[in-house]
CSV table of C-alpha atoms in Angstrom, one decimal:
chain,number,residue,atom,x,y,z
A,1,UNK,CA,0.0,0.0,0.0
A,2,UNK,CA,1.5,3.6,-1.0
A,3,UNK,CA,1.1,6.0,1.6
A,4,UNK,CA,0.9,9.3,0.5
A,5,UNK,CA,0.8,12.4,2.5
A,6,UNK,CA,-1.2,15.7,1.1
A,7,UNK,CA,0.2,19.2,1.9
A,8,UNK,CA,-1.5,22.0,0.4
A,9,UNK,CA,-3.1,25.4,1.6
A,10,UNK,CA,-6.2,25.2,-0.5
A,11,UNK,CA,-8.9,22.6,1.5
A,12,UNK,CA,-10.7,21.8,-1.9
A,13,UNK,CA,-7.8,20.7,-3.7
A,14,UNK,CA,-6.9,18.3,-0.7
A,15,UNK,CA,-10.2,17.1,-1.1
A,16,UNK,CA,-10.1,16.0,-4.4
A,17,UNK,CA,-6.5,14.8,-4.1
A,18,UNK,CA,-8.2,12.6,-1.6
A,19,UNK,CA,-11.0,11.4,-3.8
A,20,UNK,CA,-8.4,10.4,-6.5
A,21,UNK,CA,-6.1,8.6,-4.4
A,22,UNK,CA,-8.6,7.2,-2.7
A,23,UNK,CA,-10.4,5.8,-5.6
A,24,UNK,CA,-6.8,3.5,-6.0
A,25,UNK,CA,-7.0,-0.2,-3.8
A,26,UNK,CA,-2.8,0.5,-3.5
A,27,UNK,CA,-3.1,3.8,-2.3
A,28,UNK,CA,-4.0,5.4,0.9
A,29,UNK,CA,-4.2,9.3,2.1
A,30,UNK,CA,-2.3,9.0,5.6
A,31,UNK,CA,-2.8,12.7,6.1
A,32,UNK,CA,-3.3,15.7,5.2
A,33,UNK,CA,-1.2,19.0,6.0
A,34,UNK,CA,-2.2,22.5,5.2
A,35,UNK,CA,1.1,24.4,6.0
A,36,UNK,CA,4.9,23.3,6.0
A,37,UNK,CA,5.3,23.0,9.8
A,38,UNK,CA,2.4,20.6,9.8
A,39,UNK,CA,3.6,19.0,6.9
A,40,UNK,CA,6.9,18.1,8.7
A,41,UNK,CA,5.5,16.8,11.8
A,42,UNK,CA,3.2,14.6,10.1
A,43,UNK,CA,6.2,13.6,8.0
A,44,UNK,CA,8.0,12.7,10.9
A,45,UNK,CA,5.0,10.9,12.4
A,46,UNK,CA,3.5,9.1,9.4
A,47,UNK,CA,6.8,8.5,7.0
A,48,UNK,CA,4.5,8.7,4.2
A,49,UNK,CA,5.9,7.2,0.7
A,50,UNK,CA,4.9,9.8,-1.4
A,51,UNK,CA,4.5,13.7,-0.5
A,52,UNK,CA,2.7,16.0,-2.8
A,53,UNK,CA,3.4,19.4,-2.2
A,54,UNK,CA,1.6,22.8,-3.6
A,55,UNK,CA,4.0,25.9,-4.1
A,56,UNK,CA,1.4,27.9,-2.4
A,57,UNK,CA,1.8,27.3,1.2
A,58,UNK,CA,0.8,29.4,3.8
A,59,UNK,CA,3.5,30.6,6.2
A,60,UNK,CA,6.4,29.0,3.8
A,61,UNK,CA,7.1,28.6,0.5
A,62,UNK,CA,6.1,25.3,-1.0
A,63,UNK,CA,9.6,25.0,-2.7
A,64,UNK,CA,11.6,26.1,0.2
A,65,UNK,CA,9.7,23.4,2.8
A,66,UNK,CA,10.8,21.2,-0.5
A,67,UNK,CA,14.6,22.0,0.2
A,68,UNK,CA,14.0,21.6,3.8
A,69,UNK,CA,12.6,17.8,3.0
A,70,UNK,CA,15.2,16.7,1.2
A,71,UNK,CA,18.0,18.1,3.5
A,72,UNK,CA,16.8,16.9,6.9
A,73,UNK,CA,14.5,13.7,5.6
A,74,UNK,CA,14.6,13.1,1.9
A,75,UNK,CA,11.4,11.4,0.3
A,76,UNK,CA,10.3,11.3,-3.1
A,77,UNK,CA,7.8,14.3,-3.8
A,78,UNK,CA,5.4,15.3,-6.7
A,79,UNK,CA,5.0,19.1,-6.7
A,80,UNK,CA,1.5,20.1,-7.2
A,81,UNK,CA,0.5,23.5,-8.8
A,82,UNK,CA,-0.9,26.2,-10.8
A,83,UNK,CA,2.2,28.4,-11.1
A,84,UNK,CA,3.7,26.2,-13.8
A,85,UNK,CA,1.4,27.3,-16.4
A,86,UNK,CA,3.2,31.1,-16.5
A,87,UNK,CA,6.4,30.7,-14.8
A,88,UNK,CA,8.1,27.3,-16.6
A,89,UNK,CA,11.0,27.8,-14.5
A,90,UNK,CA,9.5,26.6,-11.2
A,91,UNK,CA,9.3,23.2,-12.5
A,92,UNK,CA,12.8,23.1,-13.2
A,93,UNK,CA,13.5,24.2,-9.9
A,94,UNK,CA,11.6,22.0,-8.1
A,95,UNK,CA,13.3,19.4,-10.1
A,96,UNK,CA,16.8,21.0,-9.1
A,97,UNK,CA,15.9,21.0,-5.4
A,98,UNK,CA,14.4,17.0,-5.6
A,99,UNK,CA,11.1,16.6,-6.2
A,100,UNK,CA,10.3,13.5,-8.4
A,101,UNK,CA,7.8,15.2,-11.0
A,102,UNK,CA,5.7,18.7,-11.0
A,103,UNK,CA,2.3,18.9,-12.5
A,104,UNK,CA,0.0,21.6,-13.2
A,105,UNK,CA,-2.9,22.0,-11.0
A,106,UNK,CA,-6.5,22.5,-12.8
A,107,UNK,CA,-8.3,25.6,-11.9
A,108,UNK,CA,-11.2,23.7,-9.6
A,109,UNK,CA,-14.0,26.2,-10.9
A,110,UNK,CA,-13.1,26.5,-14.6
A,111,UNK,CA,-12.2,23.7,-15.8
A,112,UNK,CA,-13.7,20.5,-17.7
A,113,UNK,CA,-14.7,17.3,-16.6
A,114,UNK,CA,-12.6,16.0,-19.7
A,115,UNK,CA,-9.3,17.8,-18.3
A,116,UNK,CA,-9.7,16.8,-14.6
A,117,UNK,CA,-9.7,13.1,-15.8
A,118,UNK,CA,-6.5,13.8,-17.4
A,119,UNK,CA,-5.3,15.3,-14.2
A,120,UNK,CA,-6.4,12.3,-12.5
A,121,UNK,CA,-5.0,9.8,-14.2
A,122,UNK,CA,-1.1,11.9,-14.3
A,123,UNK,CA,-1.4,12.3,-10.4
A,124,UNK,CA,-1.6,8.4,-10.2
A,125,UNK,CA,1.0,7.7,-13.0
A,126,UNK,CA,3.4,10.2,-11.2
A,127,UNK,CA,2.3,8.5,-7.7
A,128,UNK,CA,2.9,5.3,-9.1
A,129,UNK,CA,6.6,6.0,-10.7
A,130,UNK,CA,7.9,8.1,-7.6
A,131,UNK,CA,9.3,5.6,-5.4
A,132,UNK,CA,11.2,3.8,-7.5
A,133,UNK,CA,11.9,6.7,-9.8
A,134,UNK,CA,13.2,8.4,-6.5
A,135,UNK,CA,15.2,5.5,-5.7
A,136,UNK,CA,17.1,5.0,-8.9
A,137,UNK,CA,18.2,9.2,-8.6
A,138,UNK,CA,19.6,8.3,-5.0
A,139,UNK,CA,21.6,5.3,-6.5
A,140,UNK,CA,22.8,7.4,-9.7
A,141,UNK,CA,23.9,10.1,-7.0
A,142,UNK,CA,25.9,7.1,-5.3
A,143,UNK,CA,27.6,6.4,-8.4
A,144,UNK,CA,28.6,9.7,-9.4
A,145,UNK,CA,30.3,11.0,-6.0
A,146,UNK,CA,33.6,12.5,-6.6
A,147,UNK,CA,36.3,11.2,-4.7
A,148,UNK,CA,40.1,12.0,-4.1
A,149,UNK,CA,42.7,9.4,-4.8
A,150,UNK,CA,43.7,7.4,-1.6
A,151,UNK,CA,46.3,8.7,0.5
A,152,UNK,CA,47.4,7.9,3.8
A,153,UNK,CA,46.3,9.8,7.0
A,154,UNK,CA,48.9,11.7,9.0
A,155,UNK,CA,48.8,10.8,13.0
A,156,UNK,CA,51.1,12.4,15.8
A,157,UNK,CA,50.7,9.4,17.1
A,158,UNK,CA,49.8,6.3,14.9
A,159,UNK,CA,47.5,3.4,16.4
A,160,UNK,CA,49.2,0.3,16.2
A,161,UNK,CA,46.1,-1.8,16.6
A,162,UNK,CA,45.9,-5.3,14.4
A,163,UNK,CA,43.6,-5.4,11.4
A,164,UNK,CA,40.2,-7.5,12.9
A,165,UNK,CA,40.9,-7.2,16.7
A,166,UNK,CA,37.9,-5.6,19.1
A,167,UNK,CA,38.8,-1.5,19.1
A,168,UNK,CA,40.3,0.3,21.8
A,169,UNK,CA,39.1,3.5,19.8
A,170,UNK,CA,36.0,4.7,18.6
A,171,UNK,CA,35.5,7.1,15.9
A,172,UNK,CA,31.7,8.4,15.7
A,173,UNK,CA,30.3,10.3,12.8
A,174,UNK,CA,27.2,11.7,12.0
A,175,UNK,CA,26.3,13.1,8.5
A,176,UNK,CA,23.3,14.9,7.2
A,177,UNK,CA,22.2,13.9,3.3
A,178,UNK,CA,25.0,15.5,1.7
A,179,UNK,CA,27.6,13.7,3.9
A,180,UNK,CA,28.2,11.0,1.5
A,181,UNK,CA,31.1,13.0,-0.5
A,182,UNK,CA,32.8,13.9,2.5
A,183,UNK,CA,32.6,10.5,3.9
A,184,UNK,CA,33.8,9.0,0.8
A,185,UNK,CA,36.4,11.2,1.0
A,186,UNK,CA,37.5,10.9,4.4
A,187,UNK,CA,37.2,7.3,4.3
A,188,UNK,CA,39.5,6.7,1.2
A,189,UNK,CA,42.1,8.3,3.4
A,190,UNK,CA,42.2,5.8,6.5
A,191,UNK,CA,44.9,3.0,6.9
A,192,UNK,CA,43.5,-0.6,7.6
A,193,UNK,CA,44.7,0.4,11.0
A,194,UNK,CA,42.4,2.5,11.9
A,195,UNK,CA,40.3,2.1,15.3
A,196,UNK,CA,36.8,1.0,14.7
A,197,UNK,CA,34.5,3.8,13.0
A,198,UNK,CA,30.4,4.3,13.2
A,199,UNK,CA,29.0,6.1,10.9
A,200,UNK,CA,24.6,7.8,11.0
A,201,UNK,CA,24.3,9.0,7.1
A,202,UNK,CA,21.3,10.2,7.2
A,203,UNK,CA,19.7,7.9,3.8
A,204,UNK,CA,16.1,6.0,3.2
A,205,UNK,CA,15.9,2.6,4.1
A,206,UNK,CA,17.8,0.5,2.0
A,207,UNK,CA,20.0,3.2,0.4
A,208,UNK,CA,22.7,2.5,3.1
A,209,UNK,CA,23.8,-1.0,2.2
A,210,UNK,CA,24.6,0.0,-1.4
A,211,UNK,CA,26.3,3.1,0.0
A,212,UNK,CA,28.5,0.6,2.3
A,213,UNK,CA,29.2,-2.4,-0.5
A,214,UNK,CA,30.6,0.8,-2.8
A,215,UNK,CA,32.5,2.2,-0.4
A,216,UNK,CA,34.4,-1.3,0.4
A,217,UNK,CA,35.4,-1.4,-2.8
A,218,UNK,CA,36.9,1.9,-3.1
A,219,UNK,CA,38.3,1.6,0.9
A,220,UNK,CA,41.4,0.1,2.5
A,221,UNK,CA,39.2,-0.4,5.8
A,222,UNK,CA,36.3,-2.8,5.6
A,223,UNK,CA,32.9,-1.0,5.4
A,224,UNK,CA,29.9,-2.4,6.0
A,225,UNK,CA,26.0,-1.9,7.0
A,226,UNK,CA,25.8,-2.3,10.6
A,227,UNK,CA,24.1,-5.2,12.4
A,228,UNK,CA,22.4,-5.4,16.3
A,229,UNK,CA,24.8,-5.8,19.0
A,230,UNK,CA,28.3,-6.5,16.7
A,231,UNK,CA,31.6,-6.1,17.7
A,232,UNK,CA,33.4,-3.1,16.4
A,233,UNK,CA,36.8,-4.3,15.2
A,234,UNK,CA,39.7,-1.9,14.3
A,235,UNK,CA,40.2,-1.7,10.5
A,236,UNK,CA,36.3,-1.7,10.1
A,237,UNK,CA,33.6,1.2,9.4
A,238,UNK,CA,29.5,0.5,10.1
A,239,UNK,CA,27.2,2.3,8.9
A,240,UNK,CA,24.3,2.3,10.8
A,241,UNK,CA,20.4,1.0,8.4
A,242,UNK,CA,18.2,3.7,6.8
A,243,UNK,CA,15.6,5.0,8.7
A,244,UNK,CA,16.6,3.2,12.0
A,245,UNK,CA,18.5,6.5,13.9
């Protein structure tokens, strides 16, 4: 079941956002949200699967809560509105910032029953394709990091711990979505000697353990997705599941 969560200012459009997704048997309207602080707690609450998202928001702009939701929680979203009509350009934004798709919102009042049917139809077609359409951009993104050539880190003092035995030294990071450069990065660096390392990247569910099998084979330390109540070894780097921390 795809759980999609509704943010928009304008109650009759919500409405028959509702009545469309909830004319689908693999769909289901988990909320609704009328402003972008509401809109992110129910994000937070519900972890919907889809967000649509007008530009027209009260209290914040629909594209700026947009930038917000991909920075702090990224999920795929479908931007909803009637702007795109004369300014072009805020599709491609939207686009630029993350969301998955923009379409153009049908005047409620003046429009036919012949072009609402075709609105119907693209808001389940674009509902449909966003999760895995948003899925394969994260993965491309994986791909395509830039990353320095290996080098070896310079210690005052370097650890002498064995490859494999349990660390005497923890190294903690935390990393918001755009860590995964610097982390590649930083991690290209590190000796096999290095004391045990745990890494929170902030990614969806499922993302991580490709991010971890890519980074062991560009890495002279083992990386890998963490698991419940392992060791940490020297020489290794875990990186805690998506949507766990």
């Amino acid at each position: 079941m795809l759980k999609v969560l509704i943010t928009d200012s304008n109650y009759g459009t919500c409405q028959y956002l509702k009545t469309i997704i909830g004319s689908q048997t693999n769909m289901s309207v988990v909320g609704v949200a009328h402003d972008a602080h509401q809109a992110r707690a129910l994000i937070k609450e519900l972890d919907p699967d889809v967000v649509t998202l007008a530009i027209e928001l009260i209290g914040m702009n629909g594209l700026a809560f947009l930038g917000k939701i991909m920075t702090l929680r990224p999920t795929p979203v479908i931007v909803i509105s009637q702007l795109f009509t004369n300014n072009p350009l805020l599709a491609k934004q939207a686009l630029k910032l993350g969301a998955v798709s923009c379409i153009q919102k049908p005047i409620l009042a003046a429009q036919s029953s012949t072009h609402f049917d075709s609105f119907s139809k693209n808001v389940i077609k674009k509902l449909r394709e966003a999760v895995p359409q948003f899925k394969a951009a994260h993965q491309a993104a994986l791909k395509t990091n830039q990353t320095i050539p290996a080098r070896t880190a310079i210690r005052q003092k370097p650890l002498t711990l064995a490859n494999g035995q349990m660390s005497q030294a923890l190294i903690a990071i935390g990393a918001s979505t755009g860590g995964t450069e610097a982390i590649t990065k930083l991690l290209r660096c590190l000796p096999e000697s290095s004391p045990g390392i745990v890494i929170a990247q902030h990614m969806p569910n499922g993302f991580t353990h490709s991010f971890a099998t890519r980074l062991q084979g560009l890495c002279t330390v083992q990386v890998q997705e963490a698991r419940h109540d392992e060791v940490i070894k020297s020489g290794h780097v875990y990186i805690a599941p998506g949507a766990t921390i």
